[in-house]
XYZ file of C-alpha atoms in Angstrom:
368
model
C -12.500 6.779 68.371
C -12.505 3.018 69.253
C -14.659 0.339 67.256
C -17.330 -0.222 70.010
C -18.171 3.779 70.331
C -18.409 3.836 66.731
C -20.494 0.902 66.723
C -22.817 2.457 69.428
C -23.387 5.693 67.358
C -23.694 3.710 64.140
C -26.646 1.716 65.549
C -28.316 4.915 67.199
C -28.204 7.000 64.213
C -29.463 4.289 61.905
C -32.329 3.864 64.527
C -32.926 7.677 64.947
C -33.578 7.425 61.047
C -35.455 5.096 61.167
C -38.198 6.604 63.739
C -37.665 10.042 62.173
C -38.691 8.536 58.703
C -41.403 6.839 60.680
C -42.684 9.866 62.154
C -42.844 12.112 58.712
C -44.588 9.408 57.050
C -47.437 9.483 59.634
C -47.635 13.219 59.146
C -47.547 13.294 55.777
C -49.751 9.987 54.490
C -52.924 9.100 55.635
C -53.258 6.665 58.618
C -54.757 4.273 55.503
C -52.072 4.478 52.810
C -50.324 1.214 52.066
C -46.809 2.536 53.355
C -48.595 2.893 57.083
C -50.268 -0.379 56.761
C -46.849 -2.015 55.718
C -45.121 -0.557 58.912
C -47.497 -1.727 61.145
C -47.828 -5.072 60.103
C -44.090 -5.269 59.610
C -43.179 -4.278 62.936
C -45.257 -6.881 64.486
C -43.921 -9.418 62.478
C -40.597 -8.266 63.344
C -41.211 -8.469 67.109
C -42.543 -11.975 66.947
C -39.708 -13.021 64.375
C -37.239 -11.631 66.869
C -39.134 -13.567 69.857
C -38.858 -17.034 67.624
C -35.010 -16.465 66.955
C -34.526 -15.989 70.500
C -35.795 -19.622 70.725
C -34.886 -21.253 67.762
C -32.270 -19.513 66.683
C -29.955 -18.540 70.003
C -31.188 -21.338 72.093
C -31.763 -24.299 69.612
C -35.057 -25.081 70.598
C -37.320 -25.855 67.405
C -40.775 -24.487 68.449
C -43.868 -23.737 66.258
C -46.642 -22.779 68.839
C -45.784 -18.866 68.052
C -49.390 -18.320 66.622
C -50.818 -19.968 69.708
C -49.141 -17.525 72.120
C -50.014 -14.878 69.854
C -53.785 -15.666 69.850
C -53.702 -15.278 73.661
C -51.926 -12.092 73.705
C -54.554 -10.768 70.705
C -57.731 -11.947 72.616
C -56.433 -10.464 76.146
C -55.936 -7.283 74.359
C -59.371 -7.253 72.696
C -61.301 -8.858 75.740
C -59.813 -5.976 78.376
C -60.173 -2.637 76.026
C -63.443 -3.231 74.319
C -65.397 -0.187 75.712
C -68.448 -0.799 78.291
C -70.978 0.589 76.015
C -69.955 -1.494 73.264
C -69.551 -4.940 74.867
C -73.677 -5.860 74.659
C -73.144 -5.396 70.611
C -69.928 -7.482 70.505
C -71.361 -9.940 72.949
C -74.653 -10.096 71.312
C -74.985 -13.830 71.447
C -73.786 -14.099 74.700
C -75.836 -11.713 76.732
C -73.118 -8.684 77.013
C -70.238 -11.310 77.815
C -68.811 -11.589 81.353
C -66.131 -8.644 81.465
C -67.900 -5.731 82.237
C -65.062 -3.286 82.501
C -62.248 -1.765 79.958
C -58.928 -0.865 81.008
C -58.616 2.210 78.744
C -61.915 3.310 80.602
C -61.038 2.396 83.882
C -57.185 4.384 83.636
C -59.291 7.361 81.545
C -61.074 7.775 84.912
C -58.054 8.351 86.616
C -55.354 10.032 84.566
C -58.055 11.367 81.684
C -59.012 9.866 78.748
C -56.289 10.722 76.418
C -53.599 9.644 78.942
C -55.336 6.892 80.944
C -56.759 4.958 77.399
C -52.963 4.822 76.191
C -52.028 3.538 79.739
C -54.937 1.119 79.697
C -54.070 -0.331 76.171
C -50.112 -0.654 77.032
C -51.326 -2.237 80.307
C -53.586 -4.667 78.145
C -50.562 -5.719 76.093
C -48.868 -6.286 78.850
C -51.346 -8.807 80.516
C -51.608 -10.577 76.849
C -47.854 -11.143 77.158
C -47.980 -12.385 80.826
C -50.792 -14.591 79.829
C -48.790 -16.135 77.167
C -45.857 -16.734 79.488
C -48.016 -18.448 82.312
C -49.251 -20.956 79.409
C -45.675 -21.279 78.070
C -44.552 -22.382 81.536
C -47.954 -25.013 82.121
C -46.794 -26.767 78.684
C -43.261 -26.217 78.943
C -43.191 -28.468 82.063
C -44.002 -31.859 79.938
C -43.020 -30.207 76.201
C -39.553 -29.057 76.828
C -38.719 -32.975 77.707
C -38.962 -33.343 74.064
C -36.123 -32.571 71.266
C -36.121 -31.227 67.817
C -39.057 -32.495 65.713
C -40.910 -33.904 68.814
C -40.872 -30.568 70.380
C -41.723 -28.943 67.096
C -44.974 -31.138 66.646
C -46.024 -30.789 70.307
C -45.804 -27.107 70.458
C -47.483 -26.963 66.435
C -50.321 -29.308 68.315
C -50.764 -26.754 71.389
C -51.247 -23.769 69.056
C -53.858 -25.845 66.794
C -55.827 -26.876 70.308
C -55.741 -23.676 71.567
C -57.289 -22.363 68.546
C -60.307 -24.681 68.574
C -60.752 -23.971 72.335
C -60.948 -20.105 71.591
C -63.810 -20.963 69.393
C -65.613 -23.051 71.795
C -68.928 -21.556 72.633
C -69.283 -22.599 76.317
C -66.199 -20.316 76.499
C -68.005 -17.373 74.471
C -69.144 -15.016 77.333
C -65.050 -14.418 77.590
C -63.966 -15.071 73.694
C -67.230 -14.454 71.746
C -67.006 -17.918 70.723
C -66.526 -18.180 66.559
C -67.809 -14.455 66.558
C -65.410 -11.207 65.993
C -64.157 -8.979 68.578
C -64.039 -5.765 67.799
C -64.759 -1.808 68.734
C -61.508 -1.872 70.791
C -59.306 1.132 70.713
C -56.143 0.760 68.351
C -53.211 3.284 67.448
C -54.103 4.792 64.097
C -50.628 5.758 63.327
C -47.152 3.716 62.669
C -45.215 5.446 64.677
C -46.308 4.035 67.843
C -46.136 0.322 66.430
C -42.118 0.953 65.937
C -41.777 2.322 69.146
C -43.021 -0.451 71.050
C -41.674 -3.335 69.029
C -38.209 -1.454 69.360
C -38.360 -0.966 72.906
C -39.441 -4.860 73.401
C -36.603 -6.216 70.622
C -34.033 -3.940 72.828
C -35.081 -5.742 75.957
C -34.684 -9.336 74.112
C -31.035 -7.794 72.473
C -30.122 -6.929 76.331
C -30.934 -10.154 77.559
C -29.062 -12.005 74.682
C -25.789 -10.087 75.403
C -26.482 -10.734 79.343
C -25.043 -14.094 81.165
C -28.278 -15.815 80.211
C -27.977 -15.055 76.829
C -24.670 -16.867 76.652
C -25.958 -20.070 78.678
C -28.776 -20.255 75.623
C -26.263 -19.927 73.170
C -24.061 -22.529 74.969
C -27.214 -24.684 75.121
C -27.694 -24.277 71.456
C -24.151 -25.224 70.552
C -23.402 -28.292 72.827
C -25.955 -29.221 75.382
C -23.527 -31.522 76.927
C -20.870 -29.195 77.023
C -23.169 -26.452 78.874
C -24.253 -28.763 81.672
C -20.583 -29.798 82.183
C -20.290 -25.946 82.782
C -22.738 -25.748 85.269
C -25.765 -24.767 83.417
C -29.155 -25.722 84.378
C -30.578 -26.919 80.889
C -33.977 -27.193 82.258
C -33.833 -23.837 84.003
C -32.536 -22.146 80.910
C -34.713 -24.057 78.295
C -38.163 -23.078 80.407
C -36.592 -19.506 80.657
C -35.969 -19.003 76.609
C -39.559 -20.523 76.135
C -41.304 -18.341 78.520
C -39.644 -15.083 77.726
C -40.216 -16.020 73.906
C -43.364 -16.818 74.563
C -44.010 -13.452 76.450
C -42.996 -11.228 73.614
C -45.360 -13.338 71.071
C -48.262 -12.519 73.118
C -47.089 -8.695 73.183
C -46.619 -9.383 69.424
C -50.308 -10.759 69.087
C -51.881 -7.698 71.017
C -49.938 -5.455 68.583
C -51.342 -7.529 65.812
C -55.168 -7.252 67.189
C -54.382 -3.639 66.900
C -52.790 -3.653 63.374
C -56.120 -6.034 62.100
C -58.969 -4.169 64.113
C -60.488 -7.587 64.407
C -59.761 -10.546 66.307
C -61.043 -14.161 65.443
C -59.111 -17.354 66.398
C -58.982 -18.575 62.508
C -55.894 -16.560 60.790
C -53.936 -17.851 64.302
C -53.264 -20.800 62.202
C -50.001 -22.888 61.508
C -49.494 -21.006 58.362
C -48.881 -17.788 60.323
C -46.126 -19.550 62.153
C -44.576 -20.972 59.082
C -44.331 -17.518 58.038
C -42.662 -16.169 60.906
C -40.110 -18.998 60.564
C -39.419 -18.184 57.026
C -38.759 -14.796 58.168
C -36.251 -16.015 60.669
C -34.617 -18.326 58.241
C -34.441 -15.504 55.272
C -32.862 -12.809 57.786
C -30.436 -15.390 59.547
C -30.819 -17.792 62.389
C -29.356 -15.752 65.466
C -29.698 -12.600 64.121
C -31.585 -10.023 65.539
C -30.969 -7.292 62.798
C -31.609 -9.976 60.112
C -35.090 -11.087 61.649
C -36.331 -7.248 61.702
C -34.553 -6.564 58.228
C -36.413 -9.770 56.939
C -39.874 -8.842 58.325
C -39.939 -5.904 56.458
C -38.773 -7.159 53.190
C -41.400 -9.733 53.612
C -44.259 -7.583 54.270
C -43.265 -4.865 51.653
C -43.191 -7.705 49.078
C -46.046 -9.504 50.029
C -48.303 -6.759 50.984
C -47.361 -4.238 48.220
C -45.127 -4.665 45.591
C -46.331 -7.937 44.268
C -49.803 -7.250 44.873
C -50.043 -6.203 41.189
C -49.589 -9.995 40.206
C -52.815 -11.105 41.762
C -54.908 -8.510 40.069
C -53.881 -8.473 36.365
C -51.279 -5.541 36.499
C -47.473 -5.532 37.251
C -44.918 -2.909 36.816
C -47.434 -1.110 34.053
C -47.904 -4.113 32.209
C -51.385 -5.652 31.633
C -51.572 -9.207 31.435
C -54.741 -10.420 33.046
C -54.282 -13.879 31.444
C -50.958 -14.318 33.295
C -51.120 -11.907 36.292
C -54.059 -13.734 38.226
C -54.873 -14.664 41.607
C -52.318 -16.643 43.286
C -49.704 -15.828 40.831
C -48.082 -13.846 43.562
C -47.046 -16.413 45.907
C -45.622 -18.234 42.852
C -43.407 -15.509 42.047
C -42.413 -14.621 46.180
C -41.880 -18.710 46.597
C -39.533 -18.333 43.556
C -37.607 -15.018 45.327
C -37.616 -16.967 48.522
C -35.914 -19.961 46.702
C -33.151 -17.608 45.082
C -32.455 -15.851 48.636
C -31.826 -19.288 50.666
C -29.560 -20.439 47.361
C -27.489 -17.649 47.444
C -27.972 -16.726 51.168
C -27.185 -20.098 52.730
C -27.024 -18.531 56.490
C -29.998 -15.552 55.742
C -29.039 -11.974 54.888
C -27.066 -11.498 57.963
C -26.157 -15.074 59.075
C -25.638 -14.344 62.705
C -24.174 -10.465 62.320
C -25.840 -7.735 63.955
C -26.018 -4.184 62.819
C -22.874 -3.027 64.341
C -21.131 -5.794 62.841
C -21.644 -4.181 59.215
C -19.633 -1.165 60.413
C -16.785 -3.294 61.625
C -16.508 -5.586 58.326
C -16.342 -2.140 56.733
C -13.314 -1.259 58.640
C -11.647 -4.274 57.753
C -11.841 -3.827 54.136
C -10.342 -0.111 55.148
C -7.649 -1.622 56.818
C -6.525 -4.354 54.090
C -6.766 -1.603 51.227
C -4.468 0.832 53.336
C -1.909 -1.885 53.777
């Protein structure tokens, strides 16, 4: 069996095991269990981290606007899916708001409640991604002329401005101002999150392995050489920025599902820094690395190290030492160790099938 076929079988087997594991956990554990919560949040972060890696790692554009595009996707999902009967309560300070329909209810009346609701939720996610992509196109026209730190500062400023804009009371009939959006439908189980994020990441992976992906990498490596080869720099940079923002918008909608409520305040620069940290830990230029790092980050921060904030950790009770904030101090040390010993991240620029290739090389060397 040739190596390429082995890679495909190996990748398919790993994905099947992951999906089967999620289904088993969904069946065995209640939806409020910490393991289900971790999987949901980790899959959302994995999608957003991969979308950022597409821009920062594969195209070489240092953008920090991911939280802003997630905010657009989250609000689009919430606004379009809140049931009509509950809008008066949610928008109580704005006379019930200006939107008087719900996509899950609209499609539920056509295809039946069970199927139609899911279709409406998925379309709301898609609309959130499209709105994020449209915004990326508009701000990309002036912003993508900038390079390096200047681009990062401009996109970070955009995200902060957008957050303040969504809290503006004049926009309240749509966004509910600084009040929460709530009562919209969500997926209770982890499996839909894994399937959705997996499909989106698969699309990004196909894009990276296409001619457009090779053009992105050429721009990252050397813009002058890429332009000399006939690559339109402005077009491909704009394309990468828009596509990355589209998937970040979908990730924002999934984050709204995970959270159960939406407010602009959590979509701050710290969220973008978290995602950037995941990309660096996993490996800039590795889709697999971003996914693995997302799960490791969320498992550590939301589960394994939680005891360090509550006074007890690994059976040791030390409330004088283990107190609120100590978890992040330990987590920072762990990150420093990872960065020191894995300069290029956990995976570097390798992907999941490359692990099989490395193993086969070791076998050949041992045989010789």
